[in-house]
Coordinates of C-alpha atoms in Angstrom, one line a residue:
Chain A
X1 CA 18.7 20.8 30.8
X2 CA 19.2 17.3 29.9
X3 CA 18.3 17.3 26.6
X4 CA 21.2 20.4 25.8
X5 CA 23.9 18.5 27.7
X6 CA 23.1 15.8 25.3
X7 CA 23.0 18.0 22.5
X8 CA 26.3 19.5 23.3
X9 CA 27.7 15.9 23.4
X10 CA 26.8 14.8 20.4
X11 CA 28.1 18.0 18.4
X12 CA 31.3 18.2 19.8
X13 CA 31.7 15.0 19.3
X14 CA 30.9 15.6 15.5
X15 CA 33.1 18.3 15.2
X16 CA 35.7 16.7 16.3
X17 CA 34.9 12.9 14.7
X18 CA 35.0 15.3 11.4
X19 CA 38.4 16.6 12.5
X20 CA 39.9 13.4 12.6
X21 CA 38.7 12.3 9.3
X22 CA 40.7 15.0 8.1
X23 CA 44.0 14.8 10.6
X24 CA 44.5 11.5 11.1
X25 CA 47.5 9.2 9.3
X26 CA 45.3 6.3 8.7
X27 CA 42.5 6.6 5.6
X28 CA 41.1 3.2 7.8
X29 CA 40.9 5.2 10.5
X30 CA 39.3 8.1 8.9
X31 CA 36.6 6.0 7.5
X32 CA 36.0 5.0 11.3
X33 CA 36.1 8.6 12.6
X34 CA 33.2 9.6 9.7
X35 CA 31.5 6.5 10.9
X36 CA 32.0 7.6 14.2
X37 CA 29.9 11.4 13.5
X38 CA 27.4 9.6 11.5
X39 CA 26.3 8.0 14.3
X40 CA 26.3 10.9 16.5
X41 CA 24.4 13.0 13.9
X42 CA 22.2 10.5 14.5
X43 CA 22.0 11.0 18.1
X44 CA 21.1 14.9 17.2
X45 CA 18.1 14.1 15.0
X46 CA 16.8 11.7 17.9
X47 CA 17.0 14.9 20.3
X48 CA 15.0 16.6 17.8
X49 CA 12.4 14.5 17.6
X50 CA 13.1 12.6 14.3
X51 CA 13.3 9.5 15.6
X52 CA 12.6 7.9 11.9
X53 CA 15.2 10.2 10.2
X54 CA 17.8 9.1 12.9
X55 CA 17.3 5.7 12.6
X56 CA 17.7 5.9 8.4
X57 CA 20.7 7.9 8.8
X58 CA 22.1 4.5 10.6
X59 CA 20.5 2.2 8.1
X60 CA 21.7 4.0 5.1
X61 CA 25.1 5.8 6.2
X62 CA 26.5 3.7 8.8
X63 CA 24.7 0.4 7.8
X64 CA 25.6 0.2 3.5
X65 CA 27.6 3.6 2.3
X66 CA 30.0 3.5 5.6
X67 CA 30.5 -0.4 4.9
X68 CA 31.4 0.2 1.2
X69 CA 34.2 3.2 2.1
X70 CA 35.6 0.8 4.6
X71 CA 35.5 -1.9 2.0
X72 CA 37.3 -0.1 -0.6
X73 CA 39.7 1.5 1.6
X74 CA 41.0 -1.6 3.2
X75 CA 41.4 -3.3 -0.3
X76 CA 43.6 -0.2 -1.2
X77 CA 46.7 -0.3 -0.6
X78 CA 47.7 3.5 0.6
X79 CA 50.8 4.4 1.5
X80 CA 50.7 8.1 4.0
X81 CA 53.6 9.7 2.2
X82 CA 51.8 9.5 -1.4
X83 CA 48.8 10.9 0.4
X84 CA 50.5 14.2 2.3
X85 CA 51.9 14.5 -1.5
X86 CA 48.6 14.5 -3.3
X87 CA 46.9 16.6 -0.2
X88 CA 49.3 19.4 -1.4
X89 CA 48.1 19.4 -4.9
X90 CA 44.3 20.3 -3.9
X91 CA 44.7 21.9 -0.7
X92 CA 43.8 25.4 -2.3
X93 CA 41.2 24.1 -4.3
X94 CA 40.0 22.2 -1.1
X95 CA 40.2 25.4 0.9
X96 CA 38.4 27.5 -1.4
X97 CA 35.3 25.3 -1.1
X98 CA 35.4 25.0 2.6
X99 CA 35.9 28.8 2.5
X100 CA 32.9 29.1 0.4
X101 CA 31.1 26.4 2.8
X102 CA 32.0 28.4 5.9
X103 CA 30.9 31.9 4.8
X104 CA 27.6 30.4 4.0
X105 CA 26.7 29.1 7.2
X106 CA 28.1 32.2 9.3
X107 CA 25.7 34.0 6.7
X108 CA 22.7 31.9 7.5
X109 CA 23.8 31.9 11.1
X110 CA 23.1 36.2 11.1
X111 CA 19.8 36.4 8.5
X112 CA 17.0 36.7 10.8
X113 CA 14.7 34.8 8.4
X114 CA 16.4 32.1 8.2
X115 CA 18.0 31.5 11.6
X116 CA 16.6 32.4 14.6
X117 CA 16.4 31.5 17.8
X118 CA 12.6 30.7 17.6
X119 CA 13.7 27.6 15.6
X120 CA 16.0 25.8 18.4
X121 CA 16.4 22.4 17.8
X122 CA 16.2 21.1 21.3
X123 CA 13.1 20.9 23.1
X124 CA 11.1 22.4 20.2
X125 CA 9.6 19.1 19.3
X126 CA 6.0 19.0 16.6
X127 CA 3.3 18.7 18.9
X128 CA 0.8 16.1 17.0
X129 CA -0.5 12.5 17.8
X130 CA 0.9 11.4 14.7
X131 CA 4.0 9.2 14.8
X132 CA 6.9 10.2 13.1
X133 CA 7.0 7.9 10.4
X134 CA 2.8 8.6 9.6
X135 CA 4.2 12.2 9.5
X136 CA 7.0 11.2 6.9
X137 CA 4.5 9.0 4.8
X138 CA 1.2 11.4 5.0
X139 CA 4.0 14.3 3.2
X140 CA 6.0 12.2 0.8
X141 CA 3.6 10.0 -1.2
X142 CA 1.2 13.1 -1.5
X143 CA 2.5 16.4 -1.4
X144 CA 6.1 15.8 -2.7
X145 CA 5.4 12.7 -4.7
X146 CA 6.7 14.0 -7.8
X147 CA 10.0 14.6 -6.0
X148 CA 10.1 11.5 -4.4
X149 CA 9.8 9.1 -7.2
X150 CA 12.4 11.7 -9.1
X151 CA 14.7 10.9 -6.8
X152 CA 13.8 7.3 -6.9
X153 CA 14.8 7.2 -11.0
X154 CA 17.7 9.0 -10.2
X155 CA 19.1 6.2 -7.4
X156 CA 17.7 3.3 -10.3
X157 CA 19.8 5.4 -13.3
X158 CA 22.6 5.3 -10.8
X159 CA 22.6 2.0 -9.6
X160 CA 21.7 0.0 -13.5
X161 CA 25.0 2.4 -14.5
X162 CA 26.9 0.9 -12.1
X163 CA 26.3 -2.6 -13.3
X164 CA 26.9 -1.8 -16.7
X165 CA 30.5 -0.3 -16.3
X166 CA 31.0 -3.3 -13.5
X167 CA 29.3 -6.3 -15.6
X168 CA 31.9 -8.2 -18.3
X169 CA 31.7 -11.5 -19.5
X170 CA 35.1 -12.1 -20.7
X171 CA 35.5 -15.7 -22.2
X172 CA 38.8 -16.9 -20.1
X173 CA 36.5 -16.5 -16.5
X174 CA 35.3 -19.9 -15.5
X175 CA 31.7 -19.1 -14.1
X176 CA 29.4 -21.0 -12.2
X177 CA 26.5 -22.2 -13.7
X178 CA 23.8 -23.6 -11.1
X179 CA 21.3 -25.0 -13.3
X180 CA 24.1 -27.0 -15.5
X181 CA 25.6 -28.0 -12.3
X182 CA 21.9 -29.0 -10.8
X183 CA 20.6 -30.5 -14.3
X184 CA 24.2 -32.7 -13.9
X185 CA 23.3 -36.8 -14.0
X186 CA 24.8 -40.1 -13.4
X187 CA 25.1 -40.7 -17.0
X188 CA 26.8 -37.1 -17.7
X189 CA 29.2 -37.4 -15.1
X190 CA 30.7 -40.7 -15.2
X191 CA 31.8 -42.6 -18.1
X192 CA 32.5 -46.2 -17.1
X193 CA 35.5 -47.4 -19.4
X194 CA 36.6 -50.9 -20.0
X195 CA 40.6 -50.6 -19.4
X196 CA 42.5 -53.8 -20.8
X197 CA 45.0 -54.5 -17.9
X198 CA 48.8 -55.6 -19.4
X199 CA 50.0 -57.8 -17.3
X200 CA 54.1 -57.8 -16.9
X201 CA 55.4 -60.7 -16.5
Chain B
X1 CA 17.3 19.9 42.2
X2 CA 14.3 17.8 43.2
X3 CA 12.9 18.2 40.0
X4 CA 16.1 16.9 38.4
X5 CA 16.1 14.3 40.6
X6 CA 12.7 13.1 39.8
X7 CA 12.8 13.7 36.2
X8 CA 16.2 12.3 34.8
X9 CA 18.0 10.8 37.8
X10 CA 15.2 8.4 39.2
X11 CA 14.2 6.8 35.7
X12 CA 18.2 7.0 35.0
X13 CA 18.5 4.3 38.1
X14 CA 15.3 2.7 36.7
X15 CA 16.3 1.9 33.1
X16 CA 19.9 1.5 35.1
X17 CA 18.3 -2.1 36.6
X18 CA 15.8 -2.5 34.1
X19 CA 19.3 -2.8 31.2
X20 CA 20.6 -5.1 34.1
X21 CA 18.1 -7.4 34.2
X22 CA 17.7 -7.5 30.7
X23 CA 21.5 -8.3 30.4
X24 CA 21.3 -10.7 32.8
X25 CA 18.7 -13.0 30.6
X26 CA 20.2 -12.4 27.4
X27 CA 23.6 -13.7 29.4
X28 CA 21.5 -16.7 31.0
X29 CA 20.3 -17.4 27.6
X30 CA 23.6 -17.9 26.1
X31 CA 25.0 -19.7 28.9
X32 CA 22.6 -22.3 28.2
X33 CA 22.3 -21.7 24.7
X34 CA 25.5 -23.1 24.2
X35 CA 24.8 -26.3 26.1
X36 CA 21.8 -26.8 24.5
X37 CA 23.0 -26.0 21.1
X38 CA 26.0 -28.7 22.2
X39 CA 23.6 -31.1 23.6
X40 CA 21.1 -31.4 20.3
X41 CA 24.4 -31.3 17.9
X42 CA 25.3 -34.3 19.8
X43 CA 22.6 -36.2 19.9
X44 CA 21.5 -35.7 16.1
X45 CA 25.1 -37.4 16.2
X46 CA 24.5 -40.2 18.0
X47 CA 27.0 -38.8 20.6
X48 CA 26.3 -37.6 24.4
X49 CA 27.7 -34.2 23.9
X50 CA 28.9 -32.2 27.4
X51 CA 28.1 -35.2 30.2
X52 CA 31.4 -34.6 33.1
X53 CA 31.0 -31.3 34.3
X54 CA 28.1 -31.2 37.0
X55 CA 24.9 -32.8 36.6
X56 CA 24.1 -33.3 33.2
X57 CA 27.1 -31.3 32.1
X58 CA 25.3 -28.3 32.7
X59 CA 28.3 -26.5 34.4
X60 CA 30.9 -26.5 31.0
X61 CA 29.8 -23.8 30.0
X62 CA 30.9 -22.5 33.1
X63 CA 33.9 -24.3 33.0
X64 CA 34.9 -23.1 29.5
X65 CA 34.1 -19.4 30.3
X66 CA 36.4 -19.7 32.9
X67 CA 39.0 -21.4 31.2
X68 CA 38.8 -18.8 28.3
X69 CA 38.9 -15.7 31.0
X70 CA 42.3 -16.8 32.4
X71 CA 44.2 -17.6 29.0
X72 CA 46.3 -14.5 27.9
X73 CA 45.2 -12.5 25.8
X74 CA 47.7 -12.4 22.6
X75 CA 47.9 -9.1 20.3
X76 CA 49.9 -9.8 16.8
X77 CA 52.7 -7.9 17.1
X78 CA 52.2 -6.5 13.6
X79 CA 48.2 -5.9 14.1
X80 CA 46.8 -2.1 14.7
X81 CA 46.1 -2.8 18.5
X82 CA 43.4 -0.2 18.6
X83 CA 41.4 -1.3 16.4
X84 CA 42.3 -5.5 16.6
X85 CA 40.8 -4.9 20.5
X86 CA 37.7 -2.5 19.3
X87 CA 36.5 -4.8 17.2
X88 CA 35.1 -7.9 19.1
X89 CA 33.8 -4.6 22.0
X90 CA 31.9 -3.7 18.8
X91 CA 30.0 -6.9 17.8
X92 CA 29.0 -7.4 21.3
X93 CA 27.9 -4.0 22.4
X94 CA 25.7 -4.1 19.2
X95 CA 24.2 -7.7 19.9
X96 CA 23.6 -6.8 23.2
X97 CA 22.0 -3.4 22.7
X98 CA 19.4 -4.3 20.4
X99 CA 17.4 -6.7 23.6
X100 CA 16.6 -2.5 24.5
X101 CA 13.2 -2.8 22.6
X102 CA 12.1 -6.5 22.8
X103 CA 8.8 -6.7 24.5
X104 CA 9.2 -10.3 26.7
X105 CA 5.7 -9.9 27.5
X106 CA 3.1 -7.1 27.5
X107 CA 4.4 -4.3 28.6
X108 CA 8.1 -5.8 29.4
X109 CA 10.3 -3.6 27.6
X110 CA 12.9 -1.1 28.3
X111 CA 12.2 1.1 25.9
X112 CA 8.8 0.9 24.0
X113 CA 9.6 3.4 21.0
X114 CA 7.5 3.8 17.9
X115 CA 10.3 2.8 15.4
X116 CA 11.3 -0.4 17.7
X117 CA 12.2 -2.7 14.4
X118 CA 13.9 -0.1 12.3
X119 CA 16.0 0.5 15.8
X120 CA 17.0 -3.4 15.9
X121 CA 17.1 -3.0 12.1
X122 CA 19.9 -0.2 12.3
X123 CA 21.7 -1.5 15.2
X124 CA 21.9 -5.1 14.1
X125 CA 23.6 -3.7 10.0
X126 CA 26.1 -2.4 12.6
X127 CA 27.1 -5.7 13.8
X128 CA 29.4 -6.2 10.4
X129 CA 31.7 -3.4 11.4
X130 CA 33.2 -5.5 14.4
X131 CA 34.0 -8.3 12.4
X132 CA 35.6 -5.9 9.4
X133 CA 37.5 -4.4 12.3
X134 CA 38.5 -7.6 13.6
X135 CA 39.0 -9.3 10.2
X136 CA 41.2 -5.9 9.2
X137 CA 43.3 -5.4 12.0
X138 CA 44.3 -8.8 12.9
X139 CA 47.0 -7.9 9.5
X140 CA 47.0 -11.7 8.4
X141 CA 45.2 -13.4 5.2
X142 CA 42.8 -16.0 6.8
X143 CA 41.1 -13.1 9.2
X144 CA 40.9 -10.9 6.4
X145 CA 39.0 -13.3 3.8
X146 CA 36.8 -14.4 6.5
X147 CA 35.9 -10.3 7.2
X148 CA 35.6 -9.8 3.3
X149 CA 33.2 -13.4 3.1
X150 CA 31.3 -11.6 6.5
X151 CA 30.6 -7.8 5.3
X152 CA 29.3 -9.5 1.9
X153 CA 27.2 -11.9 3.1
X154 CA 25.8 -10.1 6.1
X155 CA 25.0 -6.9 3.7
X156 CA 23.6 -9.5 1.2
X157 CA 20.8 -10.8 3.5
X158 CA 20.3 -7.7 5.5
X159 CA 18.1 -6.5 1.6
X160 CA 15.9 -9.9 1.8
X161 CA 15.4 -9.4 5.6
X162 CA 14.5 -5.4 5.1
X163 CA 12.0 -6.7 2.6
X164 CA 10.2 -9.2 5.5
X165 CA 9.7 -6.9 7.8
X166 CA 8.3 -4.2 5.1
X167 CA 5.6 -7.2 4.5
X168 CA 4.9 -7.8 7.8
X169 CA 4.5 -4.2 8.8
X170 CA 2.4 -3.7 6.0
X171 CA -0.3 -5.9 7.8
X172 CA 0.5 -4.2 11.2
X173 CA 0.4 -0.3 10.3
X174 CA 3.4 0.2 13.4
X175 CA 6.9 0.2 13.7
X176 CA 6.3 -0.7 17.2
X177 CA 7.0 -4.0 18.3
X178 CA 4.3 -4.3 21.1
X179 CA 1.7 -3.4 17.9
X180 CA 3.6 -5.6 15.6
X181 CA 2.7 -8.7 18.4
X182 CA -1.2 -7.0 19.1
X183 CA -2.0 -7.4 15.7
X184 CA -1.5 -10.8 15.8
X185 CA -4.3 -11.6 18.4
X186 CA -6.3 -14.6 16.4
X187 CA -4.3 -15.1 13.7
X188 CA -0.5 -14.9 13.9
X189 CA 1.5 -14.1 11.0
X190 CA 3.5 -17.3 10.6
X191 CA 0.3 -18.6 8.9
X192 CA -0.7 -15.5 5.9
X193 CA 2.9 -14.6 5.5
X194 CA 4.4 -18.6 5.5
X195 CA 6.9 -17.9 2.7
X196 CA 8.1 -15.1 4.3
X197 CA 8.7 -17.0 7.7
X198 CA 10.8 -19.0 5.3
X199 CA 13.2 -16.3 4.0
X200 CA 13.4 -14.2 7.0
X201 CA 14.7 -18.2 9.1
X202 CA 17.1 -18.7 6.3
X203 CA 18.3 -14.9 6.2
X204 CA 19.0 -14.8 9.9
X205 CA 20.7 -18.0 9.7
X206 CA 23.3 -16.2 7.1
X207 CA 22.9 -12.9 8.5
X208 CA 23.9 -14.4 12.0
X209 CA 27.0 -16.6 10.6
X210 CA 25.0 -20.1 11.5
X211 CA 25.6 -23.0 9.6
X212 CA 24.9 -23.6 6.9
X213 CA 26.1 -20.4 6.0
X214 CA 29.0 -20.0 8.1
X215 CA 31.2 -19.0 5.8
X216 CA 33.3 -16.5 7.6
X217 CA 34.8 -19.0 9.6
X218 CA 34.9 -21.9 7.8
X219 CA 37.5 -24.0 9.3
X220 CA 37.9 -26.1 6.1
X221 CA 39.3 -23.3 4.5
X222 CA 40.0 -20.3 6.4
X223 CA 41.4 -21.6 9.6
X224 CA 38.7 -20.0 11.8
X225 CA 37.8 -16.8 9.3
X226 CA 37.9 -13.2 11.1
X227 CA 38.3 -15.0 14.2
X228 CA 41.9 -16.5 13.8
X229 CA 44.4 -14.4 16.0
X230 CA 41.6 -13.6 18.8
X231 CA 42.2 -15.4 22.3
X232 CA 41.2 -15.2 25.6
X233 CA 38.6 -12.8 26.7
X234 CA 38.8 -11.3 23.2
X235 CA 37.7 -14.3 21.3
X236 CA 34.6 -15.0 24.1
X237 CA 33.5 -11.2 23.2
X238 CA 33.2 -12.4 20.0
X239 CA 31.7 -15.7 20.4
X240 CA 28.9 -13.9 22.9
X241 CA 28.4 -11.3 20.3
X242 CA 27.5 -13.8 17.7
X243 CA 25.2 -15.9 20.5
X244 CA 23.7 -13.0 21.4
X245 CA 22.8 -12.3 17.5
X246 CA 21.2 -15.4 17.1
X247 CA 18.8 -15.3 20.3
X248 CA 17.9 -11.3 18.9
X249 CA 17.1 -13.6 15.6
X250 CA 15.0 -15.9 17.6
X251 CA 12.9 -13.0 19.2
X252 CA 12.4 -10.9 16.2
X253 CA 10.9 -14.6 14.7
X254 CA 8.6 -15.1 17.5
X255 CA 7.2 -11.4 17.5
X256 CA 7.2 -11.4 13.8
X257 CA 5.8 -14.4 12.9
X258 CA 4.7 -16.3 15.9
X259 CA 3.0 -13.6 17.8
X260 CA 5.4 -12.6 20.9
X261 CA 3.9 -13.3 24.5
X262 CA 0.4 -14.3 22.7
X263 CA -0.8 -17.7 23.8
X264 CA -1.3 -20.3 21.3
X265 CA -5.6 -20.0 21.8
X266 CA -7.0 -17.3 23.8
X267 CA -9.0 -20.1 25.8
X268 CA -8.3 -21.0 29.7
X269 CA -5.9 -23.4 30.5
X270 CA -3.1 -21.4 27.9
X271 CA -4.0 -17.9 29.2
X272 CA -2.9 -18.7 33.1
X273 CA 0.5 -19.1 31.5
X274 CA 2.3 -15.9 31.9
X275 CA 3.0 -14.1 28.3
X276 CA 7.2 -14.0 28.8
X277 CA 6.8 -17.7 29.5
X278 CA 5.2 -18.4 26.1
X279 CA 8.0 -15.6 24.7
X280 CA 11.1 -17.9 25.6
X281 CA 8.8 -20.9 25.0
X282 CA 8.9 -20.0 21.1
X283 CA 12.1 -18.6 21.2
X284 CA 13.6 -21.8 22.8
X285 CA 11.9 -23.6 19.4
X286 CA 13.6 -21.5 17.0
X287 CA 16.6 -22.1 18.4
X288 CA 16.4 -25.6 18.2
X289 CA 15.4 -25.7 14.8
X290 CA 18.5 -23.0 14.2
X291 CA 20.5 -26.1 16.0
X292 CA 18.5 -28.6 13.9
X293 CA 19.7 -27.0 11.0
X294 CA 23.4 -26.9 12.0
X295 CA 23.6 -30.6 12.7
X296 CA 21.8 -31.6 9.4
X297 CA 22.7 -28.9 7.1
X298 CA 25.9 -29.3 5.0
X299 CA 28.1 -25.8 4.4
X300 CA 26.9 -23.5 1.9
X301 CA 29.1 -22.5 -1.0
X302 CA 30.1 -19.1 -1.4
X303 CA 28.9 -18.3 -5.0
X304 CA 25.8 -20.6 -3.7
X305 CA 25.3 -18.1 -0.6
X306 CA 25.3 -15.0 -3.3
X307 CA 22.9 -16.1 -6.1
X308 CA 20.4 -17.3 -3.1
X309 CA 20.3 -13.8 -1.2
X310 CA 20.2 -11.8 -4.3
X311 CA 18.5 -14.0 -7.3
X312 CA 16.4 -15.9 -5.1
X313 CA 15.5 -14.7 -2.1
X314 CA 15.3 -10.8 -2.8
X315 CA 13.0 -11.2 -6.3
X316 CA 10.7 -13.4 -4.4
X317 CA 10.4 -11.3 -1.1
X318 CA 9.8 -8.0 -3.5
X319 CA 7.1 -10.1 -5.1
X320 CA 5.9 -11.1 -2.0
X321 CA 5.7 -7.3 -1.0
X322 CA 3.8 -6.0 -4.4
X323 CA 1.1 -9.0 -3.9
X324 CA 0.6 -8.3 -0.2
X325 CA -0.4 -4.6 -0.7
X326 CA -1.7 -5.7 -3.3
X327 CA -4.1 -7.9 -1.6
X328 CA -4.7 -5.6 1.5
X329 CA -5.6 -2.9 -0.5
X330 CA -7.7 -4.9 -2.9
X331 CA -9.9 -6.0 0.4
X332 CA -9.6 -3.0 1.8
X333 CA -8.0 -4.7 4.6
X334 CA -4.8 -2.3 5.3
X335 CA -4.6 -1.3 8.7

């Protein structure tokens, strides 16, 4: 009984975490709403069981891609009019997706082989003596190894292009350099000059 | 009914005073922390540090929390309230939630789950979001550098410090803390992994805000960083939060590295102390080296802070990752 109060908790509170990302007049505060059902989401992988999944959802959502979209957004300089203007633009686009997004779930919802009540998420936990994360690593680095390091190369492609459309050296940036300013001595620094006082009289 | 009662309500009520005494330490801990923190700072100095308030000074702490609990609390007029008072509730609700998995001593621990570390790992990369939050809605320059300075920094360390506790659970074979310490029966970890212990007491010195690396609220150049406009009860949240931080630091060091509620030797005279004794016995010494390091330490630059987390710190902790699989795997050692 628990368990499904819990889990009713935590979705509603998703649904309507995700419904504030989209209503509310502050981007900022959007970023905080998403943050907001990340964490939740969380909280529905931990009722399932997946304690290791839950906890890398944090790490890697909340923890660095959450902190970047709050970064960004609060160097940005948005102004809510501009916004409702450029919402109008896409908002069939937009709603086609979601459309599209919608009718796939409701379809998966009502196939029988995909979705059925046999595969509740509450209280149908994997019986084993494994831990979680033995679980994770006995799958990933044996059967689905192939996939795994794909999708490690994909994350390295993605992160080396990054640095190459972020990394310039333009000449007129003063930089500093550690080991010139480490390697700096007595003799470099400090010129002793003989200055020939005049003397007013 | 009865079944409810005995399954949810009656452990509710037990983790209920089992969080409370918990709190209670961690609060005990920071009440003193600060007077000791005061007290070595001061004498490294040559000075005699918090003296008038009751014996010893021991009571101003006391005396400041009170004084700081009866100031008003002052909202900028032009800050986003909501968020400007969120954001210290943050910081300390995450420093404070973390002390859920600590083991004190064997079997002293509110929750005892498998993935303890990535738990404290998770909840501790939330910690930056009250100081963004802060640093953001405060709507003036000096909070807002000091939250930008922060978010880098603390993401910037949080990579080394991953990379630590990949090494030393590489030699344990859990992600549960009570296993992490149980492995170190007869050898603790401080003395194989040394270079780590290194990295990962530098990295929680920057991923805590201590000096050297304290950055965010350099008072040289940014006033007091994302802390500027706070007052009041506010500002102590804040100041708790970050004291509660450093202790978490402290413990993860002793179960990492200096083998939890373990004894020094497993021979007589060490073994009739009781393990939480030896817990905030080793804890107590990383925090005064943490205080050590404040009083001698000058500030950090920022660029300085940057190239040591990622051209420094993170190549040699990766290395020191490849060479200690490597070397367990060569033995056929691995647990």
């Amino acid at each position: 009984m628990f368990p499904v109060l819990l889990f009713y908790i935590f979705s509603l509170a998703i649904i309507a975490s995700a419904l504030m990302v989209i209503f509310s007049k502050q981007p900022i505060n959007s970023v905080l709403f998403l943050i907001f059902s990340f964490i939740n989401a969380a909280g529905i992988f931990l009722l399932a069981g997946a304690e290791f999944l839950a906890l890398i959802m944090v790490i890697v959502y909340v923890g660095a891609v959450a902190v970047l979209f709050l970064f960004v957004i609060m160097m940005l300089d948005f102004n809510p009019d501009t916004i409702k203007k450029e919402v109008g633009k896409h908002l069939y686009v937009g709603l086609f997706i979601g459309f599209i997004l919608f009718l796939e779930i409701i379809l998966m919802m009502y196939s029988p082989e995909l979705f059925s009540y046999e595969y509740q998420i509450v209280g149908n936990t994997v019986k084993t003596s494994l831990t979680n994360t033995e679980i994770l690593g006995n799958l990933i680095y044996t059967e689905y190894f192939l996939q795994f390091q794909i999708s490690g190369f994909i994350l390295l492609v993605a992160m080396i292009g990054a640095i190459v459309l972020t990394l310039r050296h333009r000449d007129y940036v003063r930089r500093q350099i550690v080991s010139d300013q480490v390697a700096r001595d007595p003799k470099l620094s400090i010129e002793l000059v003989d200055i020939k006082l005049k003397i007013r009289k | 009914m009865t079944l409810f009662f005995i399954n949810y309500a009656l452990p509710l009520i037990f983790i209920f005073f089992q969080s409370a005494l918990v709190l209670v330490a961690v609060l005990l801990m920071a009440y003193f922390g600060i007077y000791a923190d005061r007290k070595i700072w001061a004498a490294v100095q040559l000075r005699k540090g918090p003296n008038v308030v009751g014996p010893f000074g021991l009571l101003q702490s006391a005396a400041d929390l009170l004084k700081l609990l009866f100031k008003e609390i002052i909202i900028p007029e032009k800050a986003n309230k909501m968020i400007f008072v969120l954001g210290p509730i943050v910081t300390c609700f995450v420093a404070l939630s973390s002390w859920a998995v600590i083991p004190f001593s064997e079997g002293w621990v509110v929750a005892d789950i498998n993935v303890g570390i990535l738990y404290i790992f998770a909840v501790s990369s939330l910690g930056v979001y009250g100081i963004i939050m802060g640093g953001w809605a405060s709507n003036s320059k000096y909070p807002f550098m000091g939250a930008m300075r922060s978010a880098a920094q603390m993401v910037s360390y949080e990579v080394s410090i991953g990379f630590v506790i990949i090494t030393v659970l590489l030699c344990v074979g859990s992600l549960n803390l009570s296993e992490i310490v149980y492995a170190q029966e007869g050898l603790w970890f401080i003395f194989p992994l040394f270079p780590m212990f290194i990295i990962f007491f530098i990295s929680a010195l920057a991923e805590t805000n201590r000096p050297p690396f304290d950055l965010p609220e350099a008072e040289a150049e940014l006033v007091a960083g994302y802390q500027t406009e706070y007052s009041s009860a506010l500002f102590m949240l804040y100041f708790l939060g970050e004291l509660a931080a450093t202790f978490l630091m402290c413990a993860m060091t002793t179960i990492l590295f200096l083998g939890g509620w373990l004894p020094p030797l497993d021979i007589l005279p060490f073994t009739i102390v009781p393990g939480v004794v030896w817990f905030f016995l080793k804890m107590a010494f990383i925090f005064f080296l943490f205080s050590m390091v404040k009083a001698l330490v000058p500030r950090y630059r920022y660029d300085q802070l940057m190239r040591l987390g990622w051209k420094v710190f993170l190549p040699i902790s990766l290395f020191y990752v490849i060479l200690t699989s490597s070397f367990l795997l060569f033995f056929d050692i691995a647990p």
